[in-house]
Amino acid sequence: MRERLLAAEKVKAIDWRDGALYLLDQRVLPHKEQWLRYDSAGAVADAITSMVVRGAPAIGIAAAWGVVLGVRQRLAEGGDWRAAVAADIALLADSRPTAVNLFWALNRMRERLERLRPQDDPATLLEAEARLIHESDREANLTMAQLGTDLIRKHQGSQQALLTHCNAGALATGGFGTALGVIRGAFLEGMVEHVYADETRPWLQGSRLTAWELANEGIPVSVNADSAAARIMKTKGITWVIVGADRITANGDVANKIGTYQLAVNAMHHGVRFMVVAPSSTIDMSLDSGELIPIEERDGAELLEVGGQLLGAQVEAFNPVFDVTPADLIDAIVTEKGVVERPDTAKLEQLMCRKRLH
Ligand code: MRU
C-alpha cells in the first residue's frame, strides 16, 4: 500500500526551498492555490495564528521551519543570537494554544539548539532537525494509513460508508494525512463506498479542504451540514467515524475540532465505530485528562460573518474551536507506534514506551 499511497500523493501544504518557507494559503483554498513565502520566525507565527497553515502536525512542522528562519536571521544580525532565537521560539509558541504538536516541535528544536557544540554550524544542524520532523511526519502518515486500514478490515472488510470531520489530510500534515490517510488507504484497498465530510463550521475545513482533497483523487465524497451527522449515521449505514486530533492526554481523551465530541456521542448511540488517527507527537503524557487541555477561542467574526459580510444579528458570539471527546467514547486511537483499542492510561503509557513501527 505504501507505494500506491506515494503514487497517489498530490497535495502538499509546506515546502522548504532556497532557504525560505513556502506555505499553501489555506484561507483561500479551494478557489485559489496561492503559495506565500516566509523568511522570519515572526512571520511564520503570524501565518499559524491566521491559519494560512493549520492542522496539528502541519502547525508543528511550520514552527520547526520557523525556528530555522529565526536562527539564520539572528546569526546574520550578530550579538546574542541565542537570546534572540529564544524570543522567536516564545513567539511561535504563542501562535495557537491547543495543538500540542506545536510545543512538541519547538521543544525538539530547543533541545537541538542546546546540544550544539562550539564547532557546529547552527543553521545547518537546525535545518536538518526541521527536515527530520517534517519527513518523519510523512512516514508516520504512511504507517497509520496501513494500521487504520487493517483495523477497518479486521472489524468489517466490506464496503464502508465513512464520516469525517474537519480536515486531517495532506493539508494538515507533512504527508497524506492522519484520518484522510486511513481513508485514502481504505479506498486504495477497494473498501470505501462513500465518504461523508462534515462541512465543519465555522471555518469550513470540511467543505473547503477535505472535499477538495478527496474529490481531486476520485474518492467519492459529499459534504453535509454538521448538524446532519446524526441523521446520516441513522440512515446511510455509516460504519466508522474517522477523525484526527490536536492533543491526546494520558488517559486517552482527545481534543479535536469543535463538533467532534457530539459526533462521538452520536456514534455511540448509533453503534458506529469511532477512530482517532494521530501521530505520537499529538500525545501529551504530561496532562492526565482532557479537562486540562487549553481550548482556543477565536474571533466571533468567524461565526457571524462570511467573506466579511455579516450573516445574522450583530450580537456577541462564543467561538470555541476545539472540544474534548472522552476516552470512553473512542474505539481506537491509531498512531505510528501502533493501535490502542478502548484507550486508557495504562495502554497509552505502554504505547509511548514503544518505538515507531516504521
Ligand atoms: O483549527 P484547525 O483547522 O487547525 O483544526 C484542525 C483539526 O482540528 C484537525 O482535525 C487536527 O488538527 C488533526 S490534523 C491531522
Coordinates of C-alpha atoms and ligand atoms in Angstrom, one line a residue:
M1 CA 0.0 0.0 0.0
R2 CA 2.9 2.3 0.8
E3 CA 3.9 2.6 -2.9
R4 CA 0.4 3.1 -4.1
L5 CA -0.1 5.8 -1.5
L6 CA 3.1 7.5 -2.6
A7 CA 2.0 7.3 -6.2
A8 CA -1.4 9.0 -5.3
E9 CA 0.3 11.9 -3.5
K10 CA -1.0 15.1 -5.0
V11 CA -1.2 17.9 -2.4
K12 CA 1.3 19.4 -0.1
A13 CA 0.9 22.4 2.2
I14 CA 4.5 23.1 3.3
D15 CA 7.7 23.4 1.3
W16 CA 11.2 24.4 2.2
R17 CA 13.3 25.6 -0.7
D18 CA 16.1 28.1 -1.4
G19 CA 16.4 28.9 2.3
A20 CA 12.8 30.0 2.7
L21 CA 9.5 28.5 3.9
Y22 CA 6.6 28.4 1.4
L23 CA 3.0 27.8 2.7
L24 CA -0.1 27.0 0.6
D25 CA -2.5 29.6 1.9
Q26 CA -5.4 27.5 3.3
R27 CA -7.6 30.6 3.9
V28 CA -8.3 30.9 0.2
L29 CA -8.5 27.3 -0.9
P30 CA -10.1 25.7 -2.9
H31 CA -10.7 28.7 -5.1
K32 CA -7.2 30.0 -5.2
E33 CA -3.9 28.0 -5.0
Q34 CA -1.6 30.7 -3.6
W35 CA 1.8 29.9 -2.1
L36 CA 3.2 32.5 0.3
R37 CA 6.9 32.9 1.1
Y38 CA 8.2 33.3 4.7
D39 CA 11.7 34.3 5.8
S40 CA 11.3 35.1 9.5
A41 CA 10.1 33.3 12.6
G42 CA 7.7 36.2 13.4
A43 CA 6.0 35.9 10.0
V44 CA 5.6 32.2 10.5
A45 CA 4.0 32.7 13.9
D46 CA 1.5 35.1 12.2
A47 CA 0.8 32.5 9.5
I48 CA -0.1 30.0 12.2
T49 CA -2.3 32.4 14.1
S50 CA -4.2 33.5 10.9
M51 CA -4.4 29.9 9.7
V52 CA -2.5 30.2 6.5
V53 CA -1.2 26.9 7.8
R54 CA -3.4 24.7 10.1
G55 CA -3.9 21.2 11.3
A56 CA -1.9 20.0 14.3
P57 CA 1.1 18.3 12.6
A58 CA 1.4 21.0 10.0
I59 CA 1.5 23.7 12.6
G60 CA 4.4 21.8 14.4
I61 CA 6.3 21.4 11.1
A62 CA 5.8 25.1 10.1
A63 CA 7.0 26.2 13.6
A64 CA 10.1 24.0 13.3
W65 CA 11.0 25.7 10.0
G66 CA 10.2 29.0 11.7
V67 CA 12.9 28.3 14.2
V68 CA 15.4 27.6 11.3
L69 CA 14.5 31.0 9.8
G70 CA 15.0 32.6 13.3
V71 CA 18.4 31.0 13.7
R72 CA 19.6 32.2 10.2
Q73 CA 18.3 35.7 10.8
R74 CA 19.7 36.1 14.3
L75 CA 23.1 34.7 13.4
A76 CA 23.3 37.2 10.5
E77 CA 22.4 40.0 12.9
G78 CA 25.2 39.1 15.3
G79 CA 25.1 39.8 19.0
D80 CA 23.4 37.4 21.5
W81 CA 21.8 35.3 18.8
R82 CA 20.7 32.6 21.2
A83 CA 18.6 35.0 23.3
A84 CA 17.0 36.3 20.1
V85 CA 16.2 32.8 18.9
A86 CA 14.7 32.0 22.4
A87 CA 12.4 35.0 21.9
D88 CA 11.5 33.8 18.4
I89 CA 10.6 30.4 19.9
A90 CA 8.4 32.1 22.5
L91 CA 6.6 34.0 19.8
L92 CA 6.0 30.8 17.8
A93 CA 4.7 29.0 21.0
D94 CA 2.2 31.8 21.4
S95 CA 0.6 31.4 18.0
R96 CA -2.1 28.8 18.8
P97 CA -2.8 27.0 22.1
T98 CA -4.5 23.7 21.6
A99 CA -2.4 21.5 19.2
V100 CA 0.4 20.0 21.2
N101 CA 2.4 19.2 18.1
L102 CA 3.4 22.9 18.1
F103 CA 5.1 22.7 21.5
W104 CA 6.5 19.2 20.8
A105 CA 8.2 20.5 17.6
L106 CA 9.5 23.7 19.4
N107 CA 10.9 21.5 22.2
R108 CA 12.7 19.3 19.7
M109 CA 14.2 22.4 18.1
R110 CA 15.1 23.9 21.5
E111 CA 16.8 20.7 22.6
R112 CA 18.8 20.5 19.3
L113 CA 20.0 24.1 20.0
E114 CA 21.1 23.1 23.5
R115 CA 23.1 20.2 22.1
L116 CA 25.1 22.3 19.7
R117 CA 28.9 22.0 20.2
P118 CA 31.2 25.1 19.7
Q119 CA 32.4 23.7 16.3
D120 CA 28.9 23.1 14.9
D121 CA 27.2 25.2 12.3
P122 CA 23.8 26.0 14.0
A123 CA 21.9 26.8 10.8
T124 CA 22.8 23.5 9.1
L125 CA 22.1 21.4 12.1
L126 CA 18.8 23.1 12.9
E127 CA 17.7 22.7 9.3
A128 CA 18.5 19.0 9.5
E129 CA 16.3 18.7 12.6
A130 CA 13.4 20.5 11.0
R131 CA 13.7 18.3 7.9
L132 CA 13.6 15.2 10.2
I133 CA 10.5 16.4 11.9
H134 CA 8.8 17.1 8.5
E135 CA 9.9 13.8 6.9
S136 CA 9.1 11.6 9.9
D137 CA 5.5 13.0 10.0
R138 CA 5.2 11.9 6.4
E139 CA 6.4 8.4 7.3
A140 CA 4.1 8.3 10.3
N141 CA 1.2 9.1 8.0
L142 CA 2.1 6.0 5.8
T143 CA 2.3 3.7 8.8
M144 CA -1.0 5.0 10.2
A145 CA -2.8 4.6 6.9
Q146 CA -1.8 0.9 6.9
L147 CA -2.7 0.3 10.5
G148 CA -6.0 2.1 10.2
T149 CA -6.9 0.2 7.0
D150 CA -6.1 -3.1 8.7
L151 CA -8.3 -2.1 11.6
I152 CA -11.3 -1.4 9.4
R153 CA -10.7 -4.7 7.6
K154 CA -10.5 -6.6 10.9
H155 CA -13.8 -5.4 12.1
Q156 CA -15.7 -5.3 8.8
G157 CA -14.0 -5.7 5.5
S158 CA -16.8 -5.0 3.0
Q159 CA -17.8 -1.6 1.6
Q160 CA -17.5 1.2 4.1
A161 CA -19.5 4.4 4.5
L162 CA -17.2 6.7 6.4
L163 CA -17.8 10.0 8.1
T164 CA -15.1 12.6 8.8
H165 CA -14.9 16.0 10.4
C166 CA -12.6 19.0 9.8
N167 CA -9.5 18.4 7.6
A168 CA -7.0 15.8 8.8
G169 CA -5.5 15.3 5.3
A170 CA -2.4 16.3 3.4
L171 CA -3.1 19.9 4.1
A172 CA -2.9 19.3 7.8
T173 CA 0.3 17.2 7.9
G174 CA 3.7 16.6 6.4
G175 CA 2.3 13.8 4.2
F176 CA -1.1 12.3 3.2
G177 CA -2.9 13.0 6.4
T178 CA -4.0 11.1 9.5
A179 CA -7.7 10.4 9.3
L180 CA -7.6 11.1 5.5
G181 CA -4.5 8.9 5.2
V182 CA -6.6 6.0 6.6
I183 CA -9.5 6.9 4.3
R184 CA -7.1 7.0 1.3
G185 CA -5.6 3.6 2.3
A186 CA -9.0 2.0 2.7
F187 CA -10.1 3.5 -0.7
L188 CA -7.0 2.0 -2.4
E189 CA -7.9 -1.4 -0.9
G190 CA -11.4 -1.1 -2.5
M191 CA -13.1 -0.8 0.8
V192 CA -14.7 2.7 0.6
E193 CA -18.2 3.2 -0.9
H194 CA -18.6 6.8 0.2
V195 CA -17.1 9.5 2.5
Y196 CA -19.4 12.0 4.2
A197 CA -17.5 15.1 5.1
D198 CA -18.9 17.4 7.7
E199 CA -18.7 21.0 6.4
T200 CA -17.1 22.0 9.8
R201 CA -18.5 25.3 10.7
P202 CA -17.3 28.0 11.1
W203 CA -14.1 27.8 9.2
L204 CA -15.3 25.2 6.7
Q205 CA -12.3 22.9 6.8
G206 CA -14.6 20.1 5.6
S207 CA -16.3 21.6 2.6
R208 CA -13.2 23.7 1.5
L209 CA -10.3 21.4 2.2
T210 CA -11.4 17.8 2.9
A211 CA -13.9 17.7 0.0
W212 CA -11.3 19.3 -2.3
E213 CA -8.5 16.8 -1.3
L214 CA -10.8 13.7 -1.7
A215 CA -12.5 14.8 -4.9
N216 CA -9.1 15.5 -6.5
E217 CA -8.3 11.9 -6.0
G218 CA -11.6 10.5 -7.3
I219 CA -12.7 9.4 -3.8
P220 CA -16.5 9.5 -3.6
V221 CA -17.3 12.3 -1.2
S222 CA -20.2 14.5 -0.3
V223 CA -20.5 17.4 2.1
N224 CA -23.1 17.8 4.7
A225 CA -24.1 20.3 7.4
D226 CA -22.5 19.4 10.7
S227 CA -26.0 19.1 12.2
A228 CA -26.9 16.3 9.6
A229 CA -24.4 13.9 11.1
A230 CA -26.8 12.0 13.4
R231 CA -29.3 11.6 10.6
I232 CA -26.6 10.3 8.3
M233 CA -25.4 7.8 10.9
K234 CA -29.0 6.6 11.2
T235 CA -29.9 6.4 7.5
K236 CA -26.7 5.9 5.5
G237 CA -25.1 2.9 7.1
I238 CA -22.0 4.7 8.5
T239 CA -19.5 2.1 9.7
W240 CA -16.8 4.3 11.1
V241 CA -16.3 8.0 12.1
I242 CA -12.6 8.7 11.4
V243 CA -11.1 11.9 12.7
G244 CA -7.7 13.4 13.6
A245 CA -6.6 15.0 16.9
D246 CA -5.0 18.2 18.2
R247 CA -4.0 16.8 21.6
I248 CA -4.5 13.4 23.3
T249 CA -4.0 13.2 27.0
A250 CA -2.5 10.4 29.1
N251 CA -6.0 8.8 29.7
G252 CA -6.9 8.8 26.0
D253 CA -9.2 11.9 26.0
V254 CA -9.0 13.6 22.6
A255 CA -9.1 17.3 21.7
N256 CA -10.1 17.9 18.1
K257 CA -12.1 20.4 16.0
I258 CA -15.3 21.6 17.6
G259 CA -18.1 19.2 16.9
T260 CA -16.0 16.0 17.3
Y261 CA -17.4 15.4 20.8
Q262 CA -21.0 15.4 19.6
L263 CA -20.1 13.1 16.7
A264 CA -18.6 10.6 19.2
V265 CA -21.8 10.8 21.4
N266 CA -23.9 10.2 18.3
A267 CA -21.6 7.4 17.1
M268 CA -22.0 5.6 20.4
H269 CA -25.8 5.9 20.2
H270 CA -25.9 4.5 16.7
G271 CA -23.4 1.7 17.2
V272 CA -20.9 3.4 14.8
R273 CA -17.2 2.8 15.5
F274 CA -15.1 5.9 16.3
M275 CA -11.4 6.0 15.2
V276 CA -8.9 8.8 16.1
V277 CA -5.8 8.8 13.9
A278 CA -2.8 10.9 15.2
P279 CA 1.0 10.7 15.3
S280 CA 2.6 10.2 18.7
S281 CA 3.6 13.8 18.6
T282 CA 0.0 14.6 19.3
I283 CA 0.0 12.6 22.6
D284 CA 0.6 14.8 25.7
M285 CA 1.5 12.4 28.6
S286 CA 2.1 15.5 30.8
L287 CA -1.7 16.0 31.1
D288 CA -3.8 13.4 33.0
S289 CA -7.1 14.2 31.3
G290 CA -8.7 16.3 28.6
E291 CA -10.1 18.8 31.1
L292 CA -6.6 20.2 31.3
I293 CA -6.2 21.0 27.6
P294 CA -6.3 24.7 26.8
I295 CA -9.2 25.2 24.3
E296 CA -8.7 28.0 21.8
E297 CA -11.5 30.5 21.4
R298 CA -11.3 32.5 18.2
D299 CA -12.9 35.8 17.0
G300 CA -16.7 35.7 16.9
A301 CA -16.5 37.2 13.4
E302 CA -15.6 33.7 12.1
L303 CA -19.1 32.7 13.1
L304 CA -21.0 35.8 12.4
E305 CA -19.6 36.7 9.0
V306 CA -18.8 35.1 5.7
G307 CA -16.2 36.9 3.5
G308 CA -16.5 39.9 5.7
Q309 CA -20.3 40.0 5.2
L310 CA -22.5 39.9 8.4
L311 CA -24.9 37.0 8.2
G312 CA -27.2 37.4 11.2
A313 CA -27.8 39.8 14.1
Q314 CA -24.7 41.6 15.3
V315 CA -24.5 40.1 18.8
E316 CA -21.8 38.5 20.8
A317 CA -20.5 35.2 19.5
F318 CA -19.0 32.3 21.5
N319 CA -16.5 30.6 19.3
P320 CA -14.5 27.7 21.0
V321 CA -12.8 26.0 18.1
F322 CA -12.0 22.6 19.8
D323 CA -13.7 20.3 22.1
V324 CA -12.7 17.2 24.1
T325 CA -14.0 13.7 23.4
P326 CA -13.8 11.5 26.5
A327 CA -11.7 8.3 26.0
D328 CA -14.7 6.0 26.8
L329 CA -16.4 7.1 23.5
I330 CA -13.4 6.1 21.4
D331 CA -13.0 2.7 19.9
A332 CA -9.4 3.1 18.7
I333 CA -6.5 5.5 18.6
V334 CA -4.2 4.8 15.6
T335 CA -0.6 6.1 15.8
E336 CA 2.6 5.2 14.0
K337 CA 3.7 3.3 17.1
G338 CA 0.6 1.0 17.0
V339 CA -3.1 0.9 17.6
V340 CA -4.7 1.4 21.0
E341 CA -8.3 0.0 21.2
R342 CA -10.6 1.2 24.1
P343 CA -7.8 3.7 25.2
D344 CA -6.9 4.2 28.9
T345 CA -3.9 5.5 30.8
A346 CA -2.2 2.1 31.1
K347 CA -2.5 1.4 27.4
L348 CA -1.2 4.8 26.4
E349 CA 1.7 4.5 28.8
Q350 CA 2.6 1.2 27.2
L351 CA 2.3 2.7 23.7
M352 CA 4.5 5.7 24.4
C353 CA 7.3 3.4 25.5
R354 CA 7.3 1.7 22.2
K355 CA 9.4 2.6 19.2
R356 CA 7.8 3.8 15.9
L357 CA 6.7 0.9 13.7
H358 CA 8.5 2.4 10.6
Ligands
MRU1 O1 -8.3 24.8 13.5 P1 -7.6 23.7 12.7 O2 -8.0 23.7 11.3 O3 -6.1 23.8 12.9 O4 -8.0 22.4 13.4 C1 -7.5 21.2 12.8 C2 -8.1 20.0 13.5 O5 -8.9 20.0 14.4 C3 -7.7 18.7 12.9 O6 -8.7 17.7 12.9 C4 -6.5 18.1 13.7 O7 -5.5 19.1 13.8 C5 -5.9 16.9 13.1 S1 -5.0 17.3 11.6 C6 -4.2 15.9 11.1

